[in-house]
Amino acid sequence: MSTDFAYQSSILAADSPTYDVGQVLTACPETGELLDIQYDWDKVEVPSSLKEFESAWSNRNHPLDYSGVWRFRNLFPFASDDQIVTIGEGQTLLQRSNSVAKYVGMNEGQLFLQYEGLNPSGSFKDNGMTAASTHAHMVGAKIAACASTGNTSASLAIYAGTTKLFKVIVFVGSGKIAYGKLSQALDYGATTLQIQGDFDDALKQVREVCQSAGIYLCNSVNPFRLEGQKSIMYRVLEGLNWEVPDWIVVPGGNLGNSSAFGKAFMELKHLGLIDRVPRLAVINAQGANTLYQLVEKQGLCWNGGNPDSTLIDSFYQNMDAENHRANTLASAIEINRPVNLKKCLRALEFCDGVVREVDDHEILAGKAQVGAGGFGCEPASGASVAGAKLLREQGVIAPSDRVVCILTGHQLKDPNATVNYHSGQPAPEFQNAPIVVENDFGKIMEVIDSIE
Ligand SMILES: *Cc1c(COP(=O)(O)O)cnc(C)c1O
């Protein structure tokens, strides 16, 4: 496939300009486009079937085989084993949920939830941060930085805090960050800069700061993060006994995940490790719907590696002219300028993907359904369930399809959102409000007796 991204790795095969894996680059110096990692698969030892990855489990005392990311390292072989930085990430579960299936309108047994909140820092970001930390370590970085709506900073901070390999500066926007996430960055010892602006502002600043101060940038412009995030799809396949589902539904913020998922399937197909590819559904919050607007309303597409840049530029110009800011309760996807937009277009093309938007009520209802029938998730993750429901209603997803919704973050990341939902007025559909009762035995018994 032709691409206008340049790619870096010492074992590169692309015909676009290539850079060595030892270089620190977050954009192609020639085109300014994002970099992407490409491998010369002829030089990589890849198992002949995905099932063979299960044998790594028999070696669980080996930290790299224990990691739910690195036991698949043959599928992103940019580092040697002794360079890899791991804290045991990726021990996550795929669970069938019949109550959520019912809510979404799927046949029993056909809907699965992939709980990425079970990672050490409580979000899927650890899958990518272990890879970025590995690269930072490979190039001898002393300081790493990121801008974050919360989870990226929590993840980067936990890698720095536990390994002490580098120091971390995180840039967060003001106001919107969920306390569960901010508390992690503080607790893990990251230097935390609260920029008086939103995420898009913080990202712009951190990119400039890293460039001029030689700090290692860990936002998802960092192509190594996406390499680690591919493992989420490997684990989904593993959870389905290596059968490919019909749909992967994922919330879209900076579009690193959707881009990584598409790349994972492109490579697995190329390697002959899967014979079909699932469809991809990327779900935006209505208040941060750049991808939805561009793809579904304005027809933006990958176009063989030449997406219409004029369309994208004029979209952003209008957004700036109107001073339009992203606004959703799902703070993890409150992003108007998704940095991985073009890579996501590639993923949508390869996976016959669709994009939808859902509003905050739908997001919170989806989240409440996950909580009521499973381990729970943070608001942004609820978008995948809300999106699956919408696609069912629209007849795009069939009741008999096999659907995997990615739950990107842990329920405890944003307790305010949850408590506000369950105690707010007017009462939302799935509210479970706390009952206020006097400090009196009789009154308490009255309430208990009134419960069915
Ligand atoms: C980062 C994040 C997202 C958005 O993922 P992208 O890869 O940026 O699209 C969604 N949900 C949660 C919980 C996140 O932390």
Coordinates of C-alpha atoms and ligand atoms in Angstrom, one line a residue:
M1 CA 0.0 0.0 0.0
S2 CA 1.4 3.4 -0.9
T3 CA 1.5 5.9 1.9
D4 CA 2.8 9.4 2.3
F5 CA 3.9 8.7 5.8
A6 CA 7.5 8.0 6.3
Y7 CA 8.4 5.2 8.5
Q8 CA 11.1 4.4 10.8
S9 CA 12.7 1.2 12.0
S10 CA 16.0 -0.5 11.3
I11 CA 14.2 -3.3 9.5
L12 CA 12.1 -1.1 7.2
A13 CA 10.7 -2.1 3.9
A14 CA 8.6 0.9 2.8
D15 CA 9.4 2.8 -0.4
S16 CA 8.7 6.1 1.4
P17 CA 11.6 7.9 3.1
T18 CA 12.7 5.8 6.0
Y19 CA 14.5 6.5 9.2
D20 CA 16.4 4.4 11.6
V21 CA 14.7 3.1 14.7
G22 CA 17.4 4.8 16.8
Q23 CA 16.3 8.3 15.6
V24 CA 13.9 10.3 17.7
L25 CA 11.2 11.7 15.3
T26 CA 7.6 12.4 15.7
A27 CA 7.0 13.6 12.2
C28 CA 8.6 13.1 8.8
P29 CA 11.2 15.8 8.4
E30 CA 10.4 16.0 4.7
T31 CA 6.6 15.9 4.7
G32 CA 5.6 16.8 8.2
E33 CA 3.3 13.8 8.2
L34 CA 3.2 11.3 11.0
L35 CA 5.6 8.5 11.0
D36 CA 4.6 4.9 10.9
I37 CA 6.5 1.8 11.7
Q38 CA 7.0 -0.7 8.9
Y39 CA 8.8 -4.0 9.2
D40 CA 10.6 -6.1 6.7
W41 CA 8.5 -9.2 7.5
D42 CA 10.8 -11.4 5.5
K43 CA 13.4 -10.8 8.2
V44 CA 11.1 -11.4 11.1
E45 CA 10.3 -14.7 12.7
V46 CA 6.5 -14.8 12.8
P47 CA 4.6 -17.9 13.9
S48 CA 2.7 -19.7 11.2
S49 CA -0.6 -19.4 13.2
L50 CA -1.8 -17.1 15.9
K51 CA -2.5 -20.0 18.1
E52 CA 1.2 -20.4 18.6
F53 CA 1.3 -17.3 20.6
E54 CA -0.5 -19.2 23.4
S55 CA 2.7 -21.1 24.0
A56 CA 4.3 -18.0 25.5
W57 CA 1.9 -18.5 28.4
S58 CA 3.7 -21.6 29.5
N59 CA 6.6 -19.3 30.3
R60 CA 4.7 -16.9 32.5
N61 CA 7.7 -16.3 34.8
H62 CA 9.4 -14.5 31.9
P63 CA 8.3 -10.8 32.2
L64 CA 8.0 -10.4 28.4
D65 CA 5.8 -13.5 28.0
Y66 CA 3.7 -12.5 31.0
S67 CA 3.0 -9.1 29.5
G68 CA -0.2 -9.1 27.4
V69 CA 1.5 -6.7 25.0
W70 CA 5.0 -8.2 24.7
R71 CA 4.1 -11.8 24.4
F72 CA 3.1 -10.8 20.9
R73 CA 6.4 -8.9 20.3
N74 CA 7.1 -10.8 17.1
L75 CA 4.3 -8.7 15.6
F76 CA 6.0 -5.4 16.5
P77 CA 9.7 -6.4 16.6
F78 CA 11.3 -2.9 16.9
A79 CA 13.2 -3.6 20.1
S80 CA 15.5 -6.4 21.3
D81 CA 14.3 -8.3 24.4
D82 CA 16.8 -6.6 26.8
Q83 CA 15.6 -3.1 25.8
I84 CA 11.9 -3.7 26.5
V85 CA 10.3 -1.8 29.4
T86 CA 7.4 -3.6 30.9
I87 CA 5.3 -3.4 34.1
G88 CA 3.1 -6.4 33.4
E89 CA 0.5 -4.5 31.2
G90 CA -2.1 -6.0 29.1
Q91 CA -3.6 -8.5 31.5
T92 CA -7.1 -7.6 30.3
L93 CA -10.3 -9.6 29.7
L94 CA -12.7 -10.1 27.0
Q95 CA -16.1 -10.9 28.5
R96 CA -19.4 -11.8 26.9
S97 CA -22.1 -9.6 28.2
N98 CA -25.7 -10.7 27.6
S99 CA -27.2 -7.8 29.5
V100 CA -25.4 -5.3 27.3
A101 CA -26.2 -7.4 24.2
K102 CA -29.9 -7.0 25.1
Y103 CA -29.5 -3.3 25.6
V104 CA -27.7 -2.9 22.2
G105 CA -30.2 -5.2 20.5
M106 CA -27.9 -8.1 19.7
N107 CA -28.6 -11.8 19.9
E108 CA -27.6 -13.4 23.2
G109 CA -23.9 -14.4 23.2
Q110 CA -22.9 -12.1 20.4
L111 CA -21.7 -9.0 22.3
F112 CA -18.3 -8.9 24.0
L113 CA -16.6 -6.2 26.1
Q114 CA -12.9 -5.9 26.1
Y115 CA -11.9 -4.4 29.5
E116 CA -8.8 -2.3 28.9
G117 CA -9.4 -0.6 32.3
L118 CA -7.7 -3.6 33.9
N119 CA -4.3 -2.3 32.9
P120 CA -1.9 -1.1 35.6
S121 CA -2.8 2.6 35.2
G122 CA -6.5 1.7 34.5
S123 CA -6.7 2.5 30.8
F124 CA -5.7 1.0 27.4
K125 CA -3.0 3.7 27.2
D126 CA -0.5 1.3 29.0
N127 CA -0.5 -0.9 25.8
G128 CA 1.1 1.9 23.9
M129 CA 3.1 3.5 26.7
T130 CA 5.1 0.3 27.3
A131 CA 6.2 0.5 23.7
A132 CA 6.9 4.3 23.8
S133 CA 8.8 3.8 27.1
T134 CA 10.8 1.1 25.4
H135 CA 11.7 3.3 22.6
A136 CA 12.5 6.2 25.0
H137 CA 14.8 3.8 26.8
M138 CA 16.4 2.6 23.5
V139 CA 17.4 6.1 22.6
G140 CA 18.5 7.0 26.1
A141 CA 15.9 9.7 26.8
K142 CA 16.2 11.4 30.2
I143 CA 12.9 13.2 30.1
A144 CA 9.6 12.3 28.5
A145 CA 6.5 14.4 28.2
C146 CA 3.0 14.3 26.9
A147 CA -0.2 16.4 26.8
S148 CA -3.2 14.5 28.1
T149 CA -6.9 14.5 28.9
G150 CA -5.7 12.4 31.8
N151 CA -5.1 8.8 30.9
T152 CA -2.0 9.3 28.8
S153 CA -0.4 11.3 31.6
A154 CA -1.4 8.6 34.2
S155 CA 0.1 5.9 32.0
L156 CA 3.4 7.7 31.2
A157 CA 3.8 8.6 34.9
I158 CA 3.4 5.0 36.0
Y159 CA 6.1 3.8 33.6
A160 CA 8.5 6.5 34.8
G161 CA 7.6 6.1 38.4
T162 CA 8.0 2.3 38.5
T163 CA 11.1 2.0 36.3
K164 CA 12.9 5.3 37.2
L165 CA 14.4 5.2 33.7
F166 CA 13.4 8.7 32.9
K167 CA 11.6 11.7 34.4
V168 CA 8.2 12.8 33.2
I169 CA 6.5 16.2 32.5
V170 CA 2.8 16.1 31.8
F171 CA 0.8 18.9 30.3
V172 CA -2.9 18.9 31.1
G173 CA -5.6 21.3 30.2
S174 CA -7.4 23.2 32.9
G175 CA -10.8 22.3 34.3
K176 CA -11.9 19.2 32.5
I177 CA -9.5 16.6 33.7
A178 CA -11.1 13.8 35.7
Y179 CA -9.6 13.6 39.2
G180 CA -8.9 9.9 39.2
K181 CA -6.5 10.6 36.3
L182 CA -4.9 13.7 37.7
S183 CA -4.4 12.0 41.0
Q184 CA -2.4 9.3 39.4
A185 CA 0.0 11.7 37.7
L186 CA 0.5 13.5 41.0
D187 CA 0.9 10.3 43.0
Y188 CA 3.3 8.6 40.5
G189 CA 5.6 11.7 40.8
A190 CA 5.2 13.3 37.4
T191 CA 5.9 17.1 37.1
T192 CA 2.4 18.3 36.2
L193 CA 1.8 21.5 34.2
Q194 CA -1.8 22.6 34.1
I195 CA -2.0 24.7 31.0
Q196 CA -4.7 27.4 30.9
G197 CA -6.3 26.0 27.9
D198 CA -7.9 22.8 26.7
F199 CA -6.3 19.5 25.4
D200 CA -5.7 20.8 21.9
D201 CA -3.8 23.7 23.3
A202 CA -1.8 21.5 25.7
L203 CA -0.8 19.2 22.8
K204 CA 0.3 22.1 20.6
Q205 CA 2.5 23.4 23.5
V206 CA 4.1 20.1 24.4
R207 CA 5.0 19.4 20.8
E208 CA 6.9 22.7 20.6
V209 CA 8.5 22.2 24.0
C210 CA 9.7 18.7 23.2
Q211 CA 11.0 19.9 19.8
S212 CA 13.0 22.8 21.2
A213 CA 14.2 21.2 24.5
G214 CA 15.0 17.7 23.2
I215 CA 12.4 16.0 25.4
Y216 CA 11.0 12.7 24.3
L217 CA 7.4 13.1 23.2
C218 CA 4.9 10.4 24.2
N219 CA 1.6 11.6 22.7
S220 CA 0.1 9.3 20.1
V221 CA 2.0 11.2 17.3
N222 CA 4.6 8.8 18.7
P223 CA 4.3 5.9 16.3
F224 CA 5.7 3.3 18.8
R225 CA 2.6 3.8 21.0
L226 CA 0.4 2.5 18.2
E227 CA 2.6 -0.6 17.8
G228 CA 1.9 -1.6 21.4
Q229 CA -1.8 -0.8 21.0
K230 CA -2.1 -3.4 18.2
S231 CA -1.9 -6.0 21.0
I232 CA -5.4 -5.1 22.1
M233 CA -6.6 -6.7 18.9
Y234 CA -4.4 -9.7 19.3
R235 CA -5.9 -10.3 22.8
V236 CA -9.4 -9.8 21.4
L237 CA -8.7 -12.6 18.9
E238 CA -7.2 -14.7 21.6
G239 CA -10.3 -14.2 23.7
L240 CA -12.4 -15.4 20.8
N241 CA -10.2 -18.5 20.4
W242 CA -8.6 -16.8 17.3
E243 CA -11.8 -16.2 15.5
V244 CA -12.2 -12.8 13.8
P245 CA -15.3 -11.0 15.1
D246 CA -17.6 -9.1 12.7
W247 CA -17.2 -5.7 14.4
I248 CA -14.8 -3.8 16.5
V249 CA -16.4 -0.8 18.1
V250 CA -14.1 1.8 19.7
P251 CA -14.4 5.4 20.9
G252 CA -12.5 7.9 18.9
G253 CA -10.5 10.7 20.4
N254 CA -7.0 11.3 19.0
L255 CA -7.7 8.1 16.9
G256 CA -4.5 6.3 18.0
N257 CA -6.5 3.2 18.9
S258 CA -8.5 2.9 15.7
S259 CA -5.4 3.6 13.7
A260 CA -3.5 0.9 15.6
F261 CA -6.3 -1.6 15.2
G262 CA -6.4 -1.1 11.5
K263 CA -2.7 -1.6 11.3
A264 CA -2.9 -4.7 13.3
F265 CA -5.4 -6.3 10.9
M266 CA -3.5 -5.1 7.8
E267 CA -0.4 -6.8 9.1
L268 CA -2.2 -10.0 10.2
K269 CA -3.8 -10.3 6.8
H270 CA -0.6 -9.6 5.1
L271 CA 1.1 -12.3 7.1
G272 CA -1.7 -14.8 6.4
L273 CA -2.5 -15.1 10.1
I274 CA -6.2 -14.1 9.6
D275 CA -8.3 -14.8 6.5
R276 CA -10.9 -12.1 7.0
V277 CA -10.9 -8.6 8.6
P278 CA -13.5 -7.3 11.0
R279 CA -15.4 -4.1 10.3
L280 CA -14.4 -1.1 12.4
A281 CA -16.8 1.4 14.0
V282 CA -15.2 4.6 15.4
I283 CA -17.5 6.4 17.8
N284 CA -17.2 10.2 18.4
A285 CA -18.9 12.2 21.1
Q286 CA -21.3 14.6 19.5
G287 CA -19.4 17.5 21.1
A288 CA -16.1 16.4 19.6
N289 CA -17.0 14.9 16.2
T290 CA -14.4 16.0 13.7
L291 CA -13.9 12.5 12.3
Y292 CA -17.7 12.0 12.0
Q293 CA -18.1 15.3 10.2
L294 CA -15.2 14.8 7.8
V295 CA -15.9 11.2 7.0
E296 CA -19.6 10.7 7.1
K297 CA -20.8 14.3 6.2
Q298 CA -18.0 15.5 3.9
G299 CA -16.8 12.2 2.3
L300 CA -13.2 12.3 3.4
C301 CA -11.4 9.1 2.8
W302 CA -8.0 7.5 2.6
N303 CA -8.0 7.8 -1.2
G304 CA -5.0 5.5 -1.7
G305 CA -2.8 7.5 0.6
N306 CA -3.8 10.9 -0.6
P307 CA -6.7 12.1 1.6
D308 CA -8.1 15.5 0.6
S309 CA -5.9 17.9 2.7
T310 CA -7.9 20.9 1.5
L311 CA -11.0 19.5 3.0
I312 CA -9.3 18.9 6.3
D313 CA -7.6 22.3 6.4
S314 CA -10.8 24.2 5.6
F315 CA -12.6 22.2 8.3
Y316 CA -10.1 23.3 10.9
Q317 CA -10.1 26.9 9.6
N318 CA -13.9 27.1 10.0
M319 CA -13.5 25.5 13.5
D320 CA -11.0 28.2 14.4
A321 CA -13.0 31.0 12.9
E322 CA -15.9 30.0 15.0
N323 CA -13.7 29.4 18.0
H324 CA -15.4 26.1 18.3
R325 CA -14.2 24.0 21.3
A326 CA -14.6 20.4 21.9
N327 CA -17.2 19.8 24.6
T328 CA -18.3 16.4 26.1
L329 CA -18.6 14.8 29.5
A330 CA -16.5 12.0 28.0
S331 CA -13.3 14.0 28.7
A332 CA -11.0 11.3 27.2
I333 CA -12.4 11.9 23.8
E334 CA -12.9 15.7 24.1
I335 CA -10.6 16.3 21.2
N336 CA -11.3 18.4 18.1
R337 CA -8.0 17.9 16.2
P338 CA -7.3 14.2 16.2
V339 CA -3.6 13.8 15.4
N340 CA -4.0 10.4 13.9
L341 CA -6.7 11.4 11.5
K342 CA -5.0 10.2 8.4
K343 CA -3.9 6.9 9.9
C344 CA -7.5 6.4 11.0
L345 CA -8.7 6.9 7.4
R346 CA -6.3 4.1 6.4
A347 CA -7.8 1.9 9.1
L348 CA -11.4 2.8 8.0
E349 CA -10.6 2.0 4.4
F350 CA -8.9 -1.4 5.2
C351 CA -11.6 -2.5 7.7
D352 CA -14.6 -1.2 5.7
G353 CA -15.2 1.1 8.7
V354 CA -17.9 3.5 9.7
V355 CA -18.0 6.5 12.0
R356 CA -20.9 7.6 14.2
E357 CA -21.5 10.3 16.8
V358 CA -23.4 9.8 20.1
D359 CA -24.4 12.4 22.6
D360 CA -23.5 12.6 26.2
H361 CA -26.9 11.1 27.4
E362 CA -26.3 8.1 25.1
I363 CA -22.7 7.8 26.3
L364 CA -23.8 7.8 30.0
A365 CA -26.6 5.4 29.4
G366 CA -24.1 3.0 27.6
K367 CA -21.7 3.4 30.5
A368 CA -24.5 2.8 33.1
Q369 CA -25.4 -0.5 31.2
V370 CA -21.8 -1.6 31.3
G371 CA -21.7 -0.9 35.0
A372 CA -25.0 -2.6 35.7
G373 CA -23.9 -5.8 33.9
G374 CA -20.2 -5.9 34.2
F375 CA -17.1 -4.3 35.7
G376 CA -17.9 -0.8 34.7
C377 CA -16.0 1.8 32.6
E378 CA -15.4 5.5 32.3
P379 CA -17.6 7.7 30.2
A380 CA -15.6 7.7 27.0
S381 CA -15.8 3.9 26.9
G382 CA -19.5 4.1 27.1
A383 CA -19.4 5.6 23.7
S384 CA -18.6 2.2 22.2
V385 CA -21.7 0.6 23.6
A386 CA -23.8 3.6 22.6
G387 CA -22.3 3.5 19.2
A388 CA -23.0 -0.2 18.8
K389 CA -26.6 0.4 19.8
L390 CA -27.0 3.2 17.2
L391 CA -25.5 1.0 14.5
R392 CA -27.9 -1.8 15.5
E393 CA -30.8 0.6 15.2
Q394 CA -29.6 1.7 11.8
G395 CA -29.4 -1.9 10.7
V396 CA -25.7 -1.6 10.0
I397 CA -24.9 -4.2 12.6
A398 CA -27.1 -7.3 12.4
P399 CA -28.4 -8.9 15.6
S400 CA -26.5 -12.1 14.7
D401 CA -23.1 -10.3 14.2
R402 CA -20.4 -10.9 16.6
V403 CA -19.5 -7.5 18.1
V404 CA -16.6 -6.4 20.4
C405 CA -16.9 -3.1 22.2
I406 CA -13.6 -1.8 23.5
L407 CA -13.9 -0.4 27.0
T408 CA -10.9 1.9 27.1
G409 CA -10.8 3.1 30.7
H410 CA -11.6 1.9 34.2
Q411 CA -14.8 2.8 36.0
L412 CA -13.0 4.5 38.9
K413 CA -11.2 7.0 36.6
D414 CA -14.1 9.5 36.7
P415 CA -16.2 8.8 39.8
N416 CA -17.8 12.3 39.6
A417 CA -19.4 11.5 36.2
T418 CA -20.8 8.3 37.7
V419 CA -22.1 9.8 40.9
N420 CA -23.6 12.8 39.1
Y421 CA -25.4 10.4 36.8
H422 CA -26.8 8.3 39.6
S423 CA -27.9 11.2 41.7
G424 CA -28.7 13.9 39.1
Q425 CA -32.0 15.5 38.2
P426 CA -33.9 15.0 36.0
A427 CA -33.3 11.3 36.7
P428 CA -31.7 9.5 33.7
E429 CA -33.1 6.2 32.5
F430 CA -30.7 3.9 34.4
Q431 CA -30.2 6.0 37.6
N432 CA -29.6 4.2 40.8
A433 CA -29.8 7.0 43.3
P434 CA -28.5 6.9 46.8
I435 CA -31.4 6.9 49.3
V436 CA -31.1 9.6 52.0
V437 CA -32.4 8.3 55.3
E438 CA -32.4 9.6 58.8
N439 CA -30.0 8.3 61.3
D440 CA -32.8 6.2 62.9
F441 CA -33.2 2.4 63.1
G442 CA -37.0 2.5 62.4
K443 CA -36.6 4.8 59.4
I444 CA -33.9 2.7 58.0
M445 CA -36.1 -0.4 58.4
E446 CA -38.9 1.3 56.7
V447 CA -36.8 1.9 53.7
I448 CA -35.5 -1.6 53.6
D449 CA -38.9 -3.1 53.9
S450 CA -40.1 -1.0 51.0
I451 CA -37.4 -2.6 48.8
E452 CA -38.7 -5.5 46.8
Ligands
LIG1 C1 -7.3 8.0 25.2 C2 -8.7 7.5 25.4 C3 -9.6 7.4 24.4 C4 -9.3 7.9 23.0 O1 -8.5 7.0 22.3 P1 -7.7 7.5 21.0 O2 -6.8 6.5 20.7 O3 -7.1 8.8 21.4 O4 -8.8 7.7 20.0 C5 -10.8 6.8 24.7 N1 -11.1 6.4 26.0 C6 -10.2 6.5 27.0 C7 -10.6 6.0 28.3 C8 -9.0 7.1 26.7 O5 -8.1 7.2 27.8

